[in-house]
Amino acid sequence: MTLRNALKSVITAAVIVGAGLATQAKADAVDDITKTGAINVGIFSDFPPFSSASADMSIKGYDVDVAQAIADALKVKLNLVSVTGQNRIPYLTDKRVDILMSVGYSKEREQVIDFAAAYAPYYIAVIGPKAMAVKGKEDLADKSIAVNRGTLEDTSLTEAAPASADIRRFDNYNAVIQAFISGQTQLMVVGNDVGAQVLAKQDALQPEQKFQLLTSPSHIGLNKNEDRLTKAVNDAVAKLLTDGKLDESSKAWLKTPLNPDNLKD
């Protein structure tokens, strides 16, 4: 082999390697998801009505509906991965999952991960019997109200309630719910996840949401700089909003129509 041919071979090899590295550098989460044919979605396995085991032991709920729509939009299989509050961010950054459901926005989290548009309402509401007229915080005066001690619900209620409100604090949500449905208190203050369970099961009491104390919608978490995946997720959620499917999921799982205002931070 002549020197010229040898140099040509080296240059050609370098170009091929360089092209390969460039392609690899451009590869992103969407490429990986498409290649494997599945999207790994981090989800709480016991977080009703957003996600929990059904009678056939499959995980179902509001979050699962949205995750399935995202998988369908990407034309891949949905693979649900059970996570906890402690391990879910590491699962995402280590790429054990591609996205996370039910992530509340915070400036601290934004330093580590990105957020797609809000897709699920999370708010703290005052719940009471349909027959009781309660429209705002001033109507809490002289009312007995059950709340879970030391929670965000407790803080929000304490800040909003008039001095004459009888705030009764309990050590867990089961005790809060029992106090309300048994008539120990006239009202209760809980998140809409807990509230949905009560609204669905107490036909005689006919409980309803009276008004909201705080709104903090849930987002879908992604790794930093995954612009294509962020767009795909946002497009899927936007479609669910426009075609009414997100409202259907809200009625089915949260037992209330979807209010788009509840998707605003």
PDB file of C-alpha atoms in Angstrom:
ATOM      1  CA  MET A   1       0.000   0.000   0.000  1.00  0.00           C
ATOM      2  CA  THR A   2       1.358   3.402  -0.976  1.00  0.00           C
ATOM      3  CA  LEU A   3       1.686   6.221   1.529  1.00  0.00           C
ATOM      4  CA  ARG A   4      -1.083   8.133  -0.271  1.00  0.00           C
ATOM      5  CA  ASN A   5      -3.476   5.166  -0.060  1.00  0.00           C
ATOM      6  CA  ALA A   6      -2.589   4.581   3.554  1.00  0.00           C
ATOM      7  CA  LEU A   7      -3.351   8.211   4.394  1.00  0.00           C
ATOM      8  CA  LYS A   8      -6.622   7.993   2.445  1.00  0.00           C
ATOM      9  CA  SER A   9      -7.643   4.916   4.459  1.00  0.00           C
ATOM     10  CA  VAL A  10      -6.858   6.648   7.753  1.00  0.00           C
ATOM     11  CA  ILE A  11      -8.834   9.746   6.758  1.00  0.00           C
ATOM     12  CA  THR A  12     -11.786   7.651   5.604  1.00  0.00           C
ATOM     13  CA  ALA A  13     -11.797   5.716   8.867  1.00  0.00           C
ATOM     14  CA  ALA A  14     -11.641   8.947  10.835  1.00  0.00           C
ATOM     15  CA  VAL A  15     -14.608  10.361   8.911  1.00  0.00           C
ATOM     16  CA  ILE A  16     -16.645   7.208   9.572  1.00  0.00           C
ATOM     17  CA  VAL A  17     -15.817   7.258  13.289  1.00  0.00           C
ATOM     18  CA  GLY A  18     -16.555  10.974  13.458  1.00  0.00           C
ATOM     19  CA  ALA A  19     -19.921  10.501  11.775  1.00  0.00           C
ATOM     20  CA  GLY A  20     -20.722   7.705  14.187  1.00  0.00           C
ATOM     21  CA  LEU A  21     -19.851   9.875  17.173  1.00  0.00           C
ATOM     22  CA  ALA A  22     -21.920  12.748  15.785  1.00  0.00           C
ATOM     23  CA  THR A  23     -24.922  10.461  15.376  1.00  0.00           C
ATOM     24  CA  GLN A  24     -24.444   9.163  18.892  1.00  0.00           C
ATOM     25  CA  ALA A  25     -24.204  12.704  20.247  1.00  0.00           C
ATOM     26  CA  LYS A  26     -27.489  13.619  18.576  1.00  0.00           C
ATOM     27  CA  ALA A  27     -29.292  10.584  19.957  1.00  0.00           C
ATOM     28  CA  ASP A  28     -31.771  11.475  22.681  1.00  0.00           C
ATOM     29  CA  ALA A  29     -34.504   9.947  24.824  1.00  0.00           C
ATOM     30  CA  VAL A  30     -36.985   9.743  21.947  1.00  0.00           C
ATOM     31  CA  ASP A  31     -34.450   7.802  19.881  1.00  0.00           C
ATOM     32  CA  ASP A  32     -33.842   5.430  22.783  1.00  0.00           C
ATOM     33  CA  ILE A  33     -37.569   4.974  23.429  1.00  0.00           C
ATOM     34  CA  THR A  34     -38.262   4.315  19.764  1.00  0.00           C
ATOM     35  CA  LYS A  35     -35.374   1.868  19.516  1.00  0.00           C
ATOM     36  CA  THR A  36     -36.512  -0.189  22.528  1.00  0.00           C
ATOM     37  CA  GLY A  37     -40.178   0.079  21.598  1.00  0.00           C
ATOM     38  CA  ALA A  38     -41.231   1.067  25.138  1.00  0.00           C
ATOM     39  CA  ILE A  39     -41.354   4.091  27.399  1.00  0.00           C
ATOM     40  CA  ASN A  40     -40.499   3.557  31.065  1.00  0.00           C
ATOM     41  CA  VAL A  41     -42.760   5.692  33.230  1.00  0.00           C
ATOM     42  CA  GLY A  42     -42.076   6.193  36.931  1.00  0.00           C
ATOM     43  CA  ILE A  43     -45.299   6.043  38.880  1.00  0.00           C
ATOM     44  CA  PHE A  44     -46.426   5.677  42.479  1.00  0.00           C
ATOM     45  CA  SER A  45     -48.047   2.250  42.752  1.00  0.00           C
ATOM     46  CA  ASP A  46     -50.245   3.216  45.710  1.00  0.00           C
ATOM     47  CA  PHE A  47     -51.461   6.745  45.085  1.00  0.00           C
ATOM     48  CA  PRO A  48     -55.216   6.554  44.443  1.00  0.00           C
ATOM     49  CA  PRO A  49     -56.968   7.896  42.460  1.00  0.00           C
ATOM     50  CA  PHE A  50     -53.918   8.805  40.387  1.00  0.00           C
ATOM     51  CA  SER A  51     -52.449   5.296  40.391  1.00  0.00           C
ATOM     52  CA  SER A  52     -53.155   2.167  42.403  1.00  0.00           C
ATOM     53  CA  ALA A  53     -53.690  -1.572  42.022  1.00  0.00           C
ATOM     54  CA  SER A  54     -57.070  -2.590  40.626  1.00  0.00           C
ATOM     55  CA  ALA A  55     -58.965  -5.841  41.222  1.00  0.00           C
ATOM     56  CA  ASP A  56     -56.871  -7.621  38.576  1.00  0.00           C
ATOM     57  CA  MET A  57     -53.684  -6.222  40.227  1.00  0.00           C
ATOM     58  CA  SER A  58     -52.870  -3.979  37.282  1.00  0.00           C
ATOM     59  CA  ILE A  59     -52.092  -0.340  38.053  1.00  0.00           C
ATOM     60  CA  LYS A  60     -54.853   2.029  36.984  1.00  0.00           C
ATOM     61  CA  GLY A  61     -55.799   5.644  37.585  1.00  0.00           C
ATOM     62  CA  TYR A  62     -55.610   9.173  36.234  1.00  0.00           C
ATOM     63  CA  ASP A  63     -51.813   9.055  35.862  1.00  0.00           C
ATOM     64  CA  VAL A  64     -51.991   5.750  34.010  1.00  0.00           C
ATOM     65  CA  ASP A  65     -54.489   7.179  31.521  1.00  0.00           C
ATOM     66  CA  VAL A  66     -52.109  10.031  30.730  1.00  0.00           C
ATOM     67  CA  ALA A  67     -49.033   7.786  30.602  1.00  0.00           C
ATOM     68  CA  GLN A  68     -50.817   5.470  28.161  1.00  0.00           C
ATOM     69  CA  ALA A  69     -51.723   8.418  25.931  1.00  0.00           C
ATOM     70  CA  ILE A  70     -48.062   9.472  25.839  1.00  0.00           C
ATOM     71  CA  ALA A  71     -46.991   5.925  24.939  1.00  0.00           C
ATOM     72  CA  ASP A  72     -49.634   5.803  22.215  1.00  0.00           C
ATOM     73  CA  ALA A  73     -48.461   9.136  20.811  1.00  0.00           C
ATOM     74  CA  LEU A  74     -44.915   7.767  20.594  1.00  0.00           C
ATOM     75  CA  LYS A  75     -46.274   4.459  19.191  1.00  0.00           C
ATOM     76  CA  VAL A  76     -44.516   2.383  21.842  1.00  0.00           C
ATOM     77  CA  LYS A  77     -45.472   0.097  24.704  1.00  0.00           C
ATOM     78  CA  LEU A  78     -46.118   1.562  28.159  1.00  0.00           C
ATOM     79  CA  ASN A  79     -43.921   0.125  30.892  1.00  0.00           C
ATOM     80  CA  LEU A  80     -44.899   1.295  34.373  1.00  0.00           C
ATOM     81  CA  VAL A  81     -42.084   1.396  36.934  1.00  0.00           C
ATOM     82  CA  SER A  82     -42.963   1.670  40.627  1.00  0.00           C
ATOM     83  CA  VAL A  83     -41.081   4.481  42.365  1.00  0.00           C
ATOM     84  CA  THR A  84     -41.084   6.155  45.762  1.00  0.00           C
ATOM     85  CA  GLY A  85     -40.778   9.774  46.783  1.00  0.00           C
ATOM     86  CA  GLN A  86     -37.183   9.121  47.789  1.00  0.00           C
ATOM     87  CA  ASN A  87     -35.879   7.239  44.735  1.00  0.00           C
ATOM     88  CA  ARG A  88     -37.835   8.660  41.827  1.00  0.00           C
ATOM     89  CA  ILE A  89     -35.522  11.565  40.938  1.00  0.00           C
ATOM     90  CA  PRO A  90     -32.445   9.274  40.968  1.00  0.00           C
ATOM     91  CA  TYR A  91     -34.399   6.769  38.846  1.00  0.00           C
ATOM     92  CA  LEU A  92     -34.947   9.521  36.289  1.00  0.00           C
ATOM     93  CA  THR A  93     -31.435  10.959  36.279  1.00  0.00           C
ATOM     94  CA  ASP A  94     -29.964   7.427  36.101  1.00  0.00           C
ATOM     95  CA  LYS A  95     -32.286   6.790  33.114  1.00  0.00           C
ATOM     96  CA  ARG A  96     -34.028   3.873  34.745  1.00  0.00           C
ATOM     97  CA  VAL A  97     -37.204   5.691  33.760  1.00  0.00           C
ATOM     98  CA  ASP A  98     -37.825   8.097  30.894  1.00  0.00           C
ATOM     99  CA  ILE A  99     -40.430  10.284  32.612  1.00  0.00           C
ATOM    100  CA  LEU A 100     -42.012  10.693  36.037  1.00  0.00           C
ATOM    101  CA  MET A 101     -45.697  11.243  36.769  1.00  0.00           C
ATOM    102  CA  SER A 102     -47.115  13.417  39.581  1.00  0.00           C
ATOM    103  CA  VAL A 103     -44.182  15.751  40.122  1.00  0.00           C
ATOM    104  CA  GLY A 104     -44.903  19.042  41.844  1.00  0.00           C
ATOM    105  CA  TYR A 105     -42.937  22.000  40.527  1.00  0.00           C
ATOM    106  CA  SER A 106     -40.304  23.618  42.711  1.00  0.00           C
ATOM    107  CA  LYS A 107     -37.281  25.793  41.999  1.00  0.00           C
ATOM    108  CA  GLU A 108     -35.078  23.256  43.785  1.00  0.00           C
ATOM    109  CA  ARG A 109     -36.241  20.397  41.545  1.00  0.00           C
ATOM    110  CA  GLU A 110     -35.840  22.555  38.456  1.00  0.00           C
ATOM    111  CA  GLN A 111     -32.096  22.613  39.139  1.00  0.00           C
ATOM    112  CA  VAL A 112     -32.009  18.851  38.544  1.00  0.00           C
ATOM    113  CA  ILE A 113     -34.840  17.986  36.135  1.00  0.00           C
ATOM    114  CA  ASP A 114     -37.102  19.609  33.560  1.00  0.00           C
ATOM    115  CA  PHE A 115     -40.882  19.850  33.701  1.00  0.00           C
ATOM    116  CA  ALA A 116     -43.451  19.295  30.996  1.00  0.00           C
ATOM    117  CA  ALA A 117     -46.726  21.218  31.132  1.00  0.00           C
ATOM    118  CA  ALA A 118     -49.044  20.566  34.062  1.00  0.00           C
ATOM    119  CA  TYR A 119     -51.439  17.710  33.349  1.00  0.00           C
ATOM    120  CA  ALA A 120     -53.129  16.874  36.663  1.00  0.00           C
ATOM    121  CA  PRO A 121     -54.881  19.063  39.185  1.00  0.00           C
ATOM    122  CA  TYR A 122     -53.684  18.917  42.750  1.00  0.00           C
ATOM    123  CA  TYR A 123     -55.333  21.227  45.202  1.00  0.00           C
ATOM    124  CA  ILE A 124     -56.404  21.456  48.808  1.00  0.00           C
ATOM    125  CA  ALA A 125     -60.155  21.822  49.180  1.00  0.00           C
ATOM    126  CA  VAL A 126     -62.794  22.316  51.831  1.00  0.00           C
ATOM    127  CA  ILE A 127     -65.327  19.477  51.604  1.00  0.00           C
ATOM    128  CA  GLY A 128     -68.748  19.447  53.205  1.00  0.00           C
ATOM    129  CA  PRO A 129     -72.301  18.150  52.804  1.00  0.00           C
ATOM    130  CA  LYS A 130     -74.180  19.437  49.799  1.00  0.00           C
ATOM    131  CA  ALA A 131     -76.853  20.927  52.070  1.00  0.00           C
ATOM    132  CA  MET A 132     -74.356  23.177  53.869  1.00  0.00           C
ATOM    133  CA  ALA A 133     -73.728  26.589  52.310  1.00  0.00           C
ATOM    134  CA  VAL A 134     -69.978  27.249  52.331  1.00  0.00           C
ATOM    135  CA  LYS A 135     -68.607  29.406  49.524  1.00  0.00           C
ATOM    136  CA  GLY A 136     -65.471  30.988  50.956  1.00  0.00           C
ATOM    137  CA  LYS A 137     -63.183  31.196  53.936  1.00  0.00           C
ATOM    138  CA  GLU A 138     -65.476  33.604  55.765  1.00  0.00           C
ATOM    139  CA  ASP A 139     -68.095  30.835  55.843  1.00  0.00           C
ATOM    140  CA  LEU A 140     -65.735  28.703  57.949  1.00  0.00           C
ATOM    141  CA  ALA A 141     -66.566  30.847  60.970  1.00  0.00           C
ATOM    142  CA  ASP A 142     -68.043  28.777  63.816  1.00  0.00           C
ATOM    143  CA  LYS A 143     -67.695  25.566  61.780  1.00  0.00           C
ATOM    144  CA  SER A 144     -65.918  22.430  62.996  1.00  0.00           C
ATOM    145  CA  ILE A 145     -63.294  21.293  60.493  1.00  0.00           C
ATOM    146  CA  ALA A 146     -61.209  18.098  60.412  1.00  0.00           C
ATOM    147  CA  VAL A 147     -57.649  18.259  59.088  1.00  0.00           C
ATOM    148  CA  ASN A 148     -54.501  16.132  59.156  1.00  0.00           C
ATOM    149  CA  ARG A 149     -52.137  17.559  61.767  1.00  0.00           C
ATOM    150  CA  GLY A 150     -48.912  19.202  60.566  1.00  0.00           C
ATOM    151  CA  THR A 151     -49.641  18.892  56.845  1.00  0.00           C
ATOM    152  CA  LEU A 152     -49.858  21.528  54.117  1.00  0.00           C
ATOM    153  CA  GLU A 153     -53.628  21.204  54.506  1.00  0.00           C
ATOM    154  CA  ASP A 154     -53.294  22.148  58.187  1.00  0.00           C
ATOM    155  CA  THR A 155     -51.118  25.170  57.371  1.00  0.00           C
ATOM    156  CA  SER A 156     -53.429  26.360  54.588  1.00  0.00           C
ATOM    157  CA  LEU A 157     -56.541  26.006  56.737  1.00  0.00           C
ATOM    158  CA  THR A 158     -54.966  27.726  59.736  1.00  0.00           C
ATOM    159  CA  GLU A 159     -53.990  30.709  57.572  1.00  0.00           C
ATOM    160  CA  ALA A 160     -57.429  31.003  55.937  1.00  0.00           C
ATOM    161  CA  ALA A 161     -59.888  30.205  58.724  1.00  0.00           C
ATOM    162  CA  PRO A 162     -61.501  32.912  60.867  1.00  0.00           C
ATOM    163  CA  ALA A 163     -60.609  32.908  64.562  1.00  0.00           C
ATOM    164  CA  SER A 164     -63.961  31.345  65.492  1.00  0.00           C
ATOM    165  CA  ALA A 165     -63.438  28.260  63.322  1.00  0.00           C
ATOM    166  CA  ASP A 166     -63.129  25.026  65.316  1.00  0.00           C
ATOM    167  CA  ILE A 167     -60.129  23.327  63.701  1.00  0.00           C
ATOM    168  CA  ARG A 168     -59.815  19.731  64.890  1.00  0.00           C
ATOM    169  CA  ARG A 169     -56.509  18.102  64.046  1.00  0.00           C
ATOM    170  CA  PHE A 170     -56.078  14.344  63.602  1.00  0.00           C
ATOM    171  CA  ASP A 171     -53.011  12.182  63.128  1.00  0.00           C
ATOM    172  CA  ASN A 172     -53.873  10.627  59.738  1.00  0.00           C
ATOM    173  CA  TYR A 173     -56.263  10.909  56.811  1.00  0.00           C
ATOM    174  CA  ASN A 174     -58.374   7.947  57.852  1.00  0.00           C
ATOM    175  CA  ALA A 175     -59.133   9.705  61.133  1.00  0.00           C
ATOM    176  CA  VAL A 176     -59.941  12.944  59.277  1.00  0.00           C
ATOM    177  CA  ILE A 177     -62.348  11.162  56.939  1.00  0.00           C
ATOM    178  CA  GLN A 178     -63.982   9.216  59.765  1.00  0.00           C
ATOM    179  CA  ALA A 179     -64.511  12.384  61.795  1.00  0.00           C
ATOM    180  CA  PHE A 180     -66.235  14.017  58.835  1.00  0.00           C
ATOM    181  CA  ILE A 181     -68.468  11.173  57.682  1.00  0.00           C
ATOM    182  CA  SER A 182     -69.480  10.279  61.243  1.00  0.00           C
ATOM    183  CA  GLY A 183     -70.548  13.859  61.959  1.00  0.00           C
ATOM    184  CA  GLN A 184     -67.852  14.678  64.508  1.00  0.00           C
ATOM    185  CA  THR A 185     -66.997  17.648  62.285  1.00  0.00           C
ATOM    186  CA  GLN A 186     -69.076  19.575  59.801  1.00  0.00           C
ATOM    187  CA  LEU A 187     -66.308  19.937  57.231  1.00  0.00           C
ATOM    188  CA  MET A 188     -62.918  18.523  56.336  1.00  0.00           C
ATOM    189  CA  VAL A 189     -59.910  19.888  54.484  1.00  0.00           C
ATOM    190  CA  VAL A 190     -57.929  17.442  52.315  1.00  0.00           C
ATOM    191  CA  GLY A 191     -56.127  17.223  48.985  1.00  0.00           C
ATOM    192  CA  ASN A 192     -58.221  16.292  45.971  1.00  0.00           C
ATOM    193  CA  ASP A 193     -56.619  12.835  45.899  1.00  0.00           C
ATOM    194  CA  VAL A 194     -58.041  11.993  49.329  1.00  0.00           C
ATOM    195  CA  GLY A 195     -61.224  13.941  48.648  1.00  0.00           C
ATOM    196  CA  ALA A 196     -62.034  11.929  45.531  1.00  0.00           C
ATOM    197  CA  GLN A 197     -62.313   8.748  47.595  1.00  0.00           C
ATOM    198  CA  VAL A 198     -64.874  10.373  49.886  1.00  0.00           C
ATOM    199  CA  LEU A 199     -66.831  11.995  47.082  1.00  0.00           C
ATOM    200  CA  ALA A 200     -67.148   8.613  45.379  1.00  0.00           C
ATOM    201  CA  LYS A 201     -68.392   6.604  48.355  1.00  0.00           C
ATOM    202  CA  GLN A 202     -70.654   8.757  50.541  1.00  0.00           C
ATOM    203  CA  ASP A 203     -73.949   8.899  48.669  1.00  0.00           C
ATOM    204  CA  ALA A 204     -76.058   9.570  51.750  1.00  0.00           C
ATOM    205  CA  LEU A 205     -73.932  12.486  52.920  1.00  0.00           C
ATOM    206  CA  GLN A 206     -73.593  13.879  49.377  1.00  0.00           C
ATOM    207  CA  PRO A 207     -70.260  15.556  50.076  1.00  0.00           C
ATOM    208  CA  GLU A 208     -68.947  18.116  47.616  1.00  0.00           C
ATOM    209  CA  GLN A 209     -66.012  20.448  47.198  1.00  0.00           C
ATOM    210  CA  LYS A 210     -66.917  23.850  48.559  1.00  0.00           C
ATOM    211  CA  PHE A 211     -63.847  25.883  47.596  1.00  0.00           C
ATOM    212  CA  GLN A 212     -60.085  25.556  47.233  1.00  0.00           C
ATOM    213  CA  LEU A 213     -57.469  26.790  49.664  1.00  0.00           C
ATOM    214  CA  LEU A 214     -54.379  26.108  47.529  1.00  0.00           C
ATOM    215  CA  THR A 215     -53.598  24.890  44.013  1.00  0.00           C
ATOM    216  CA  SER A 216     -50.366  23.136  43.015  1.00  0.00           C
ATOM    217  CA  PRO A 217     -50.801  21.091  39.808  1.00  0.00           C
ATOM    218  CA  SER A 218     -48.788  17.999  38.995  1.00  0.00           C
ATOM    219  CA  HIS A 219     -46.273  17.992  36.146  1.00  0.00           C
ATOM    220  CA  ILE A 220     -44.429  15.283  34.252  1.00  0.00           C
ATOM    221  CA  GLY A 221     -40.736  15.236  35.085  1.00  0.00           C
ATOM    222  CA  LEU A 222     -38.038  14.661  32.458  1.00  0.00           C
ATOM    223  CA  ASN A 223     -34.289  14.726  32.291  1.00  0.00           C
ATOM    224  CA  LYS A 224     -32.626  18.005  31.408  1.00  0.00           C
ATOM    225  CA  ASN A 225     -32.377  19.075  27.746  1.00  0.00           C
ATOM    226  CA  GLU A 226     -34.661  16.385  26.342  1.00  0.00           C
ATOM    227  CA  ASP A 227     -36.436  18.867  24.087  1.00  0.00           C
ATOM    228  CA  ARG A 228     -37.971  16.329  21.695  1.00  0.00           C
ATOM    229  CA  LEU A 229     -39.422  14.258  24.503  1.00  0.00           C
ATOM    230  CA  THR A 230     -40.705  17.357  26.282  1.00  0.00           C
ATOM    231  CA  LYS A 231     -42.488  18.430  23.087  1.00  0.00           C
ATOM    232  CA  ALA A 232     -43.954  14.947  22.568  1.00  0.00           C
ATOM    233  CA  VAL A 233     -45.282  14.902  26.137  1.00  0.00           C
ATOM    234  CA  ASN A 234     -46.684  18.414  25.893  1.00  0.00           C
ATOM    235  CA  ASP A 235     -48.352  17.608  22.562  1.00  0.00           C
ATOM    236  CA  ALA A 236     -49.936  14.469  24.010  1.00  0.00           C
ATOM    237  CA  VAL A 237     -51.304  16.355  27.031  1.00  0.00           C
ATOM    238  CA  ALA A 238     -52.594  19.175  24.811  1.00  0.00           C
ATOM    239  CA  LYS A 239     -54.455  16.641  22.682  1.00  0.00           C
ATOM    240  CA  LEU A 240     -56.005  15.083  25.810  1.00  0.00           C
ATOM    241  CA  LEU A 241     -57.233  18.538  26.786  1.00  0.00           C
ATOM    242  CA  THR A 242     -58.675  19.461  23.404  1.00  0.00           C
ATOM    243  CA  ASP A 243     -60.415  16.148  22.730  1.00  0.00           C
ATOM    244  CA  GLY A 244     -61.936  15.973  26.233  1.00  0.00           C
ATOM    245  CA  LYS A 245     -60.136  12.799  27.289  1.00  0.00           C
ATOM    246  CA  LEU A 246     -58.463  14.513  30.247  1.00  0.00           C
ATOM    247  CA  ASP A 247     -61.863  15.714  31.434  1.00  0.00           C
ATOM    248  CA  GLU A 248     -63.174  12.147  31.140  1.00  0.00           C
ATOM    249  CA  SER A 249     -60.302  10.872  33.279  1.00  0.00           C
ATOM    250  CA  SER A 250     -60.947  13.587  35.848  1.00  0.00           C
ATOM    251  CA  LYS A 251     -64.616  12.625  36.107  1.00  0.00           C
ATOM    252  CA  ALA A 252     -63.769   8.923  36.302  1.00  0.00           C
ATOM    253  CA  TRP A 253     -60.957   9.109  38.842  1.00  0.00           C
ATOM    254  CA  LEU A 254     -61.201  12.471  40.627  1.00  0.00           C
ATOM    255  CA  LYS A 255     -65.020  12.494  40.596  1.00  0.00           C
ATOM    256  CA  THR A 256     -65.187  16.070  39.345  1.00  0.00           C
ATOM    257  CA  PRO A 257     -64.954  17.781  35.936  1.00  0.00           C
ATOM    258  CA  LEU A 258     -61.538  19.111  35.005  1.00  0.00           C
ATOM    259  CA  ASN A 259     -61.108  22.815  35.592  1.00  0.00           C
ATOM    260  CA  PRO A 260     -58.277  24.067  33.312  1.00  0.00           C
ATOM    261  CA  ASP A 261     -57.521  26.764  35.883  1.00  0.00           C
ATOM    262  CA  ASN A 262     -56.328  23.981  38.187  1.00  0.00           C
ATOM    263  CA  LEU A 263     -53.506  23.269  35.739  1.00  0.00           C
ATOM    264  CA  LYS A 264     -51.940  26.671  36.339  1.00  0.00           C
ATOM    265  CA  ASP A 265     -49.057  26.985  38.782  1.00  0.00           C
TER     266      ASP A 265
END
